[in-house]
Short mmCIF file of C-alpha atoms in Angstrom, two decimals:
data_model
loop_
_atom_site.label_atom_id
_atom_site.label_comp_id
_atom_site.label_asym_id
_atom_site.label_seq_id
_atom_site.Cartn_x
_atom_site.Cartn_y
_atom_site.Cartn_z
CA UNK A 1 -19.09 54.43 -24.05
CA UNK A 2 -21.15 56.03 -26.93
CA UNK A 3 -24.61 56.07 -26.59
CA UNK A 4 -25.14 55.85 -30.67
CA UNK A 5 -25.24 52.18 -31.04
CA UNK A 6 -28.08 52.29 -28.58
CA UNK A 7 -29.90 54.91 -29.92
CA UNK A 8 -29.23 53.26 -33.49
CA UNK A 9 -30.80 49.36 -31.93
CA UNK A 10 -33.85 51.33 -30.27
CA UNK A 11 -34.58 53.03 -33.73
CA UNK A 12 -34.66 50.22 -35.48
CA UNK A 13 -37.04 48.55 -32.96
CA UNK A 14 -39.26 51.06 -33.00
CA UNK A 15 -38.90 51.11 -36.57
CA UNK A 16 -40.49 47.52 -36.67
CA UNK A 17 -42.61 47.42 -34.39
CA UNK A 18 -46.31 47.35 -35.94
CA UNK A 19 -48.80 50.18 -34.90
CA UNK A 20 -51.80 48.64 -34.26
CA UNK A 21 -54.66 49.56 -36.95
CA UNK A 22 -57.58 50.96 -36.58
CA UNK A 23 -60.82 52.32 -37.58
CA UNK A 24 -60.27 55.99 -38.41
CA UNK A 25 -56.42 56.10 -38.17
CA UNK A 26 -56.26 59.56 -40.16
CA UNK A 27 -59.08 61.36 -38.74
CA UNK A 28 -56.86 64.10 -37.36
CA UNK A 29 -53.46 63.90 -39.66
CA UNK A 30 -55.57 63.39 -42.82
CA UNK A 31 -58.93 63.47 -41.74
CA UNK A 32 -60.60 63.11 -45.59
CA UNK A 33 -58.00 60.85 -46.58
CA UNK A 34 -60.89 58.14 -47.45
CA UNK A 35 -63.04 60.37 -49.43
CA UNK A 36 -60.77 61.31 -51.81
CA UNK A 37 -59.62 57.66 -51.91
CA UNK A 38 -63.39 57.17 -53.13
CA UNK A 39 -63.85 59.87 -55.25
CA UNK A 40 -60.40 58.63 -57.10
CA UNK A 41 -62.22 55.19 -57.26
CA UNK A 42 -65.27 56.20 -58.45
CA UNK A 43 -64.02 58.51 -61.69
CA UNK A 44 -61.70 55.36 -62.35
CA UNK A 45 -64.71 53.05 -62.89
CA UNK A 46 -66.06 55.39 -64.76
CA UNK A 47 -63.48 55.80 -67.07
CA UNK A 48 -62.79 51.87 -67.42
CA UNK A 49 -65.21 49.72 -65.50
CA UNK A 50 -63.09 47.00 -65.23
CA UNK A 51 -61.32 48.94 -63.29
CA UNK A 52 -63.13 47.50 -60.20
CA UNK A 53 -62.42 44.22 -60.38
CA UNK A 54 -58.86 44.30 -60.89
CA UNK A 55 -58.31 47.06 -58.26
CA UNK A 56 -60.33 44.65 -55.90
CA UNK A 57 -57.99 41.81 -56.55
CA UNK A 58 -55.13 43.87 -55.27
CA UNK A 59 -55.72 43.36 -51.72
CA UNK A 60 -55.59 39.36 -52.04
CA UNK A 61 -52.50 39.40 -53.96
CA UNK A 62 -51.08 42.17 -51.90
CA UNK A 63 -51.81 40.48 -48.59
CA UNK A 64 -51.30 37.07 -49.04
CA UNK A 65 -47.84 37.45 -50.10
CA UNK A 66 -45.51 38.75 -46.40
CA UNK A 67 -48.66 40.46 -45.10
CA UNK A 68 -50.51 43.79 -46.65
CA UNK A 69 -47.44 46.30 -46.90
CA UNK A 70 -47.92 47.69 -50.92
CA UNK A 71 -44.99 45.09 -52.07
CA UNK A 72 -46.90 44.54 -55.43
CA UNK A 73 -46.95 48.00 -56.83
CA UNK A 74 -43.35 47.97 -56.41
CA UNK A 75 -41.61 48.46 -59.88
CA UNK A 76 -38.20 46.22 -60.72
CA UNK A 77 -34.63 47.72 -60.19
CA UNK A 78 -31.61 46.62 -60.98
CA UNK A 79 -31.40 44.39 -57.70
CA UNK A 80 -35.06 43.63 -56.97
CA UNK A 81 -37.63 41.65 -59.39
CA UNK A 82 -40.56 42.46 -57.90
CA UNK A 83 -44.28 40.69 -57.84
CA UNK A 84 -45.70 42.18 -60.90
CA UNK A 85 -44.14 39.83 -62.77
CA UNK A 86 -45.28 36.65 -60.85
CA UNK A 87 -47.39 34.47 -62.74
CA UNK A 88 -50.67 35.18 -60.72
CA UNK A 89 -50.00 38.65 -61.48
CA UNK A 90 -48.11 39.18 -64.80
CA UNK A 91 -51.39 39.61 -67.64
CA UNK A 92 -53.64 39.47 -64.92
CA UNK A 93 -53.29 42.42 -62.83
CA UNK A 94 -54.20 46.11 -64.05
CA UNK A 95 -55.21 49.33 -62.92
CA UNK A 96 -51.33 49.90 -61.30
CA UNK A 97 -52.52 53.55 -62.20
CA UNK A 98 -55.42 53.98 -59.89
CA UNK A 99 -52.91 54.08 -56.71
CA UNK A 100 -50.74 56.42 -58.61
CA UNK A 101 -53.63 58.69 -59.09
CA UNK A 102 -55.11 58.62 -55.24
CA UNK A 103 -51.75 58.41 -53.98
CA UNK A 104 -51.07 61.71 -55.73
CA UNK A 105 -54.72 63.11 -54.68
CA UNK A 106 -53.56 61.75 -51.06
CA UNK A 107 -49.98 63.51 -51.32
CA UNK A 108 -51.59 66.89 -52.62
CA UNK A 109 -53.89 66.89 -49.13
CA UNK A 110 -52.17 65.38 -47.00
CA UNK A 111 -48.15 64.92 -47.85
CA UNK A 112 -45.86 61.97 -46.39
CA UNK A 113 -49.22 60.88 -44.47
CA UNK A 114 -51.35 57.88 -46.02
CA UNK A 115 -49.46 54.76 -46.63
CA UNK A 116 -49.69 52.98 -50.27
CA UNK A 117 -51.01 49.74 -48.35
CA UNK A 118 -53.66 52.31 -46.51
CA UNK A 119 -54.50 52.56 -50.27
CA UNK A 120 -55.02 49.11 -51.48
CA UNK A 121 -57.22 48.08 -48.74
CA UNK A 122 -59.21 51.59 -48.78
CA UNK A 123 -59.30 50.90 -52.70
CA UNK A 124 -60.40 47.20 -52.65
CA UNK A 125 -63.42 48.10 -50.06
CA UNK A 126 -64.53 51.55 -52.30
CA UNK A 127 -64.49 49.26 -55.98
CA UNK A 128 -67.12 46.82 -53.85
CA UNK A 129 -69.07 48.78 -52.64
CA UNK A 130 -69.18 51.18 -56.09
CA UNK A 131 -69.78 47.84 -57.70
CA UNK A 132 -72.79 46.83 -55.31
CA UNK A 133 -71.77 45.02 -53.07
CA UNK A 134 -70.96 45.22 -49.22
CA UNK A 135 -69.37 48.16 -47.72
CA UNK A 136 -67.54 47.91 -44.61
CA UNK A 137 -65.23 49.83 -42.07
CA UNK A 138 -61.55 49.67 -42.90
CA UNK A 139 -58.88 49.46 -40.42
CA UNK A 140 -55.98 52.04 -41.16
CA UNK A 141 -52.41 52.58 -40.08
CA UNK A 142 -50.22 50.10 -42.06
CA UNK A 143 -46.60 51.23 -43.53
CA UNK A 144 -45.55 50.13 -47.16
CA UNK A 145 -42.70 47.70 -47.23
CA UNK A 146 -38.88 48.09 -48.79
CA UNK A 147 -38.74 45.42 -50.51
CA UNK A 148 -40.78 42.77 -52.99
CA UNK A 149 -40.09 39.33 -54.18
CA UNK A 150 -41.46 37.73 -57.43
CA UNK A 151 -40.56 34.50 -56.07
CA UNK A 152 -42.65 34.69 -52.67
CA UNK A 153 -45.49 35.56 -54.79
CA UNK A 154 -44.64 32.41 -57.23
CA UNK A 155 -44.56 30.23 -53.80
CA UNK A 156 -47.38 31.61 -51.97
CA UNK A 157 -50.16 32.92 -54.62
CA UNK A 158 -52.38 29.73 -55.97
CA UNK A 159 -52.87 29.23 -59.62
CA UNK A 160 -56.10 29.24 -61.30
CA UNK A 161 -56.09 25.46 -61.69
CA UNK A 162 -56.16 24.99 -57.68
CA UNK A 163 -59.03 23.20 -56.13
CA UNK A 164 -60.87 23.62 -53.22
CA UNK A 165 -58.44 21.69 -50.79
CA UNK A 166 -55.29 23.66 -51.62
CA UNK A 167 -57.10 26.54 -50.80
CA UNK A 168 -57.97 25.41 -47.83
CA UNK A 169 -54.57 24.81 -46.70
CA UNK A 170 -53.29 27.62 -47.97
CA UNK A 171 -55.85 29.90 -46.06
CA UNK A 172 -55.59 28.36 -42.96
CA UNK A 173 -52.03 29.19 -43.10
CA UNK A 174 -53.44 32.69 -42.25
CA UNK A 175 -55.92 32.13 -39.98
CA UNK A 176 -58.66 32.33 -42.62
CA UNK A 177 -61.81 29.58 -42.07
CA UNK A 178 -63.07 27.61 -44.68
CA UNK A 179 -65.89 30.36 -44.88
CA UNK A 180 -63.36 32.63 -45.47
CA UNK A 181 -62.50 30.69 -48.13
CA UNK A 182 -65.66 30.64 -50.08
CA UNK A 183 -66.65 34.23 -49.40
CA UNK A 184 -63.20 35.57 -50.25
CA UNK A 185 -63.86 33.59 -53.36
CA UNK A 186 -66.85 35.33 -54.36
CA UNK A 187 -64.33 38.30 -55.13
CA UNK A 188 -64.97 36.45 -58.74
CA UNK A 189 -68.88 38.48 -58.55
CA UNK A 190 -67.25 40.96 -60.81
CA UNK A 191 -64.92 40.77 -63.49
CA UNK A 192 -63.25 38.59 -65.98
CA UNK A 193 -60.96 35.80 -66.29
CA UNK A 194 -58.40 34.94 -69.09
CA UNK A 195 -58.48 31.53 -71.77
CA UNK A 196 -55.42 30.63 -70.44
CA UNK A 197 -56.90 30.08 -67.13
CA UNK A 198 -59.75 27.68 -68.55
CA UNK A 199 -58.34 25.60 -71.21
CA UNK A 200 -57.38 23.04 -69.34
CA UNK A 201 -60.76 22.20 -67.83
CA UNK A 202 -62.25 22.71 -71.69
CA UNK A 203 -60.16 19.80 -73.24
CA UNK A 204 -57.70 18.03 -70.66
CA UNK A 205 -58.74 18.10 -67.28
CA UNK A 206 -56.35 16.05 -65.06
CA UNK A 207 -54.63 14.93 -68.42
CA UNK A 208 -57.90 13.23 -69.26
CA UNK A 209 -57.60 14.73 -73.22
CA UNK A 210 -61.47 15.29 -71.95
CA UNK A 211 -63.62 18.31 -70.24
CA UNK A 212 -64.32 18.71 -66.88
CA UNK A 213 -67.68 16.86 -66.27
CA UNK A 214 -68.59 19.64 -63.15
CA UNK A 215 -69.19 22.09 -66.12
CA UNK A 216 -72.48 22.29 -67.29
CA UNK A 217 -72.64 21.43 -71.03
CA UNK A 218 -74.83 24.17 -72.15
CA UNK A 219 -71.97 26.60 -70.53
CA UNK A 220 -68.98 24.37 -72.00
CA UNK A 221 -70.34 25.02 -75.33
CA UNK A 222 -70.36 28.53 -74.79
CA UNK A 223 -67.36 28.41 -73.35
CA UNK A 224 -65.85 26.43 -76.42
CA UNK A 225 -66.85 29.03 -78.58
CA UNK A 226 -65.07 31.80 -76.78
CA UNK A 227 -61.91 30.08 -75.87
CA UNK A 228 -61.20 27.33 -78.87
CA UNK A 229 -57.91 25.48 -79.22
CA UNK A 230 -55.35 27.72 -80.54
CA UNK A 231 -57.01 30.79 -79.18
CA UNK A 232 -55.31 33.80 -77.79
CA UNK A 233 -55.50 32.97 -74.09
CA UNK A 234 -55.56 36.48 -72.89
CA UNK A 235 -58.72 36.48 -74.26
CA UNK A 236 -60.75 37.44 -71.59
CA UNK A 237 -64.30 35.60 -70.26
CA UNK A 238 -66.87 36.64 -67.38
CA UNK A 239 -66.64 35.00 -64.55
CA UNK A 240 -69.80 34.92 -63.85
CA UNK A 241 -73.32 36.23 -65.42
CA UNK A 242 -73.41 39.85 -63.66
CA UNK A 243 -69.41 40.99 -64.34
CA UNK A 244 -70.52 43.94 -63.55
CA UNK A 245 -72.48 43.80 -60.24
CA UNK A 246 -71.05 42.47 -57.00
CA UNK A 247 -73.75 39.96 -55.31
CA UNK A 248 -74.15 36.02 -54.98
CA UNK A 249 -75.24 35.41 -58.91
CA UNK A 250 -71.30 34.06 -58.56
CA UNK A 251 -72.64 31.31 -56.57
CA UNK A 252 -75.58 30.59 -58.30
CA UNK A 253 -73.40 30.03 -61.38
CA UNK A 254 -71.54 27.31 -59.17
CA UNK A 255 -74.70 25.52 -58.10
CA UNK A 256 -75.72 25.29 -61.52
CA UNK A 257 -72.23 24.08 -62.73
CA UNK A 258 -71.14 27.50 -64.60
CA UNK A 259 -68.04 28.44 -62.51
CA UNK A 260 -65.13 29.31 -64.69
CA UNK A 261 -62.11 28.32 -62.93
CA UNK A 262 -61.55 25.35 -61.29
CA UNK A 263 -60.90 26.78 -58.21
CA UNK A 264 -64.42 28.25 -58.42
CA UNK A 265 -66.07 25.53 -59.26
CA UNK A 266 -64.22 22.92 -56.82
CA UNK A 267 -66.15 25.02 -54.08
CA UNK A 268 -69.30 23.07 -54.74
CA UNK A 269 -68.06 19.88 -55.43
CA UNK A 270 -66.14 19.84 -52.61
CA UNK A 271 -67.98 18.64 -49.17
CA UNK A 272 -66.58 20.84 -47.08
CA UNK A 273 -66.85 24.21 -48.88
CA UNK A 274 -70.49 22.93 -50.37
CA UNK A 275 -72.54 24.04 -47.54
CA UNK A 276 -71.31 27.64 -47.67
CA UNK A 277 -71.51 27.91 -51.32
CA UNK A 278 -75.11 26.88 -50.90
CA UNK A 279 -75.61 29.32 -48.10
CA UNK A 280 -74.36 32.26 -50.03
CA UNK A 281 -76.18 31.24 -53.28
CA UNK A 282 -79.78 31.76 -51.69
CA UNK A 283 -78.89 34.48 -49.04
CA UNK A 284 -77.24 37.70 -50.51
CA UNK A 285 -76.94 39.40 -47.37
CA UNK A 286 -74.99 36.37 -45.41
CA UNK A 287 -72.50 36.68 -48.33
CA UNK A 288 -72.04 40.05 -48.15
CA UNK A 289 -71.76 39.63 -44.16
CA UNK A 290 -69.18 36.88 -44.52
CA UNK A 291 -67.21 38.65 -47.43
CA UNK A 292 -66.94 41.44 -45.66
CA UNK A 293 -65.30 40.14 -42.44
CA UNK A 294 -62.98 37.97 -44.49
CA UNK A 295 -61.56 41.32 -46.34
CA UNK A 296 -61.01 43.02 -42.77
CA UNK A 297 -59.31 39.38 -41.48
CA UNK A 298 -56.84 39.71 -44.64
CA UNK A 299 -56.73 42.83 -43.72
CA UNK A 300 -54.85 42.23 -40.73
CA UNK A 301 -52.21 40.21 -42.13
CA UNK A 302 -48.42 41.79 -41.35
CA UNK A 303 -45.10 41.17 -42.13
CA UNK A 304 -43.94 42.51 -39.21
CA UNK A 305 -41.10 44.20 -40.88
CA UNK A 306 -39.68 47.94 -40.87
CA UNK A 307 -41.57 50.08 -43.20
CA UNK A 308 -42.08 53.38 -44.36
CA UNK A 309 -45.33 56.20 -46.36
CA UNK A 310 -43.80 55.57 -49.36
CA UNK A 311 -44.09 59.00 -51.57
CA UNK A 312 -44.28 56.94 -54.57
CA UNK A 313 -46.03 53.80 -54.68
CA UNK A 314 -43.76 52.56 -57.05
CA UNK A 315 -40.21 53.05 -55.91
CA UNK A 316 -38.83 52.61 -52.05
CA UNK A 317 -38.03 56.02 -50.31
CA UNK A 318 -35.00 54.66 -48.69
CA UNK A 319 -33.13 51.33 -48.82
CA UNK A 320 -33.85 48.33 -46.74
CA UNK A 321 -31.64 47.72 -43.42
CA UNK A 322 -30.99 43.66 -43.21
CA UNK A 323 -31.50 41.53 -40.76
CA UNK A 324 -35.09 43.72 -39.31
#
């Protein structure tokens, strides 16, 4: 009997079975692997500042949908619509370029070595911490996937208009807390949101033809003025007073009724996610603390699937084998 079927099954086991991560995963195959992540990161902000934000955002929208494997920088093909074109991505996400340009510093130094989901998550930590905020130790070792999905993003991501509860739910699904929740939120410190996102809540929340009452009027006229009816609604507004800087002035802004989406602002109105939004808005540090841990819990999130150190972040090395 030939042993190649067997030697075929045990490869693909192996192949999908997940290394575990860990703290300094490249110190001996690429040992500076996260410095030049960083230094890529840090002449990317300063060549577009908004750079940050949107790199940040990668790792939620990354993880969330069949664990943290690089599925969303995935370009279409002929036989794959991918998640850039999901609706919580599509005119929302930027900054696809940044990976190209550390995954090519990465490939230079060390080639066929860091994974593109390595990237993200070394990425989302480097544009906090540039930004101000928290910096924290990044566990390392993850593979990039073969495959992406527009529609699991469309079923899993929320939209904009979600309110506290739903997130809730939807982050208990992966084993984040309700803390998690509203210190995952604060990812909204720095950068901007679109019209489209807020018109709603201007003139007909919950098909009222009326504002949302939980936004303070001095901020609704303000908000009025940038996104009118019949605006543009890519036109983009901060989402909170210090774009910019990565602390708790996020959560002030909800206290004082100036979140801009309703899932921001839902935080404080809702009892259960109230306390924490409280909690954050008068202790920087606990925020930063809590924010922190949440990013390594999402972190952790796998699909469990065989993968590969994609040489491109954009395009699979090899094709998918069904059924792993």
């Amino acid at each position: 009997m030939s042993l190649l079927p067997l030697v075929l099954f045990l490869l693909l086991i192996t192949m999908a079975v997940a290394t575990p991560l860990r703290p300094g995963f490249y110190s001996e195959t690429c040992p500076e692997a996260e410095v030049i992540a960083r230094d890529v990161m840090k002449k990317a902000m300063v060549r577009e500042p908004r750079s940050a934000a949107s790199v940040m955002r990668f790792q939620f929208h990354d993880c969330f949908v069949n664990g943290c494997d690089a599925s969303l920088l995935l370009d279409d093909t002929p036989t794959m619509l991918g998640e850039k074109l999901a609706l919580s991505n599509i005119n929302s996400l930027s900054s696809f370029e940044v990976f190209d340009e550390i995954k090519e510093a990465l490939e230079e130094a060390c080639p066929g070595t860091v994974s593109c989901a390595d990237i993200i998550i070394m990425a989302s930590r480097d544009a906090v911490s540039l930004s101000g905020g928290p910096k924290w130790e990044v566990k390392l070792g993850r593979q990039d996937s073969l495959t992406t999905s527009k529609e699991d993003s469309d079923n899993i991501m929320p939209s904009p208009r979600s309110n506290a509860s739903f997130l809730i739910d939807l982050f208990a699904k992966f084993n984040l807390s309700v803390k998690d929740v509203v210190a995952l939120s604060g990812s909204h410190s720095i950068g901007q949101g679109r019209c489209f996102s807020v018109m709603v809540r201007l003139y007909n929340q919950s098909g009222s033809g009326k504002p949302d009452p939980a936004i303070d009027p001095m901020y609704r006229e303000k908000l009025n003025k940038l996104c009118p009816l019949g605006v543009d609604e890519n036109v983009t507004v901060d989402l909170d007073a210090t774009p910019k800087l990565f602390d708790n002035q996020y959560f002030k802004d909800l206290v004082a009724g100036r979140g801009f989406l309703n899932s921001d602002q839902t935080l404080f109105t809702y009892p259960e996610t109230r306390e924490y939004v409280w909690l954050f808005s008068e202790d920087e540090d606990e925020f930063f603390k809590a924010f922190a841990e949440g990013m390594v819990k999402m972190g952790d999130l796998r699909s469990g699937r065989a993968g590969e150190i994609r040489s491109n972040c954009r395009v699979a090395n090899r094709k998918p084998v069904d059924n792993l």
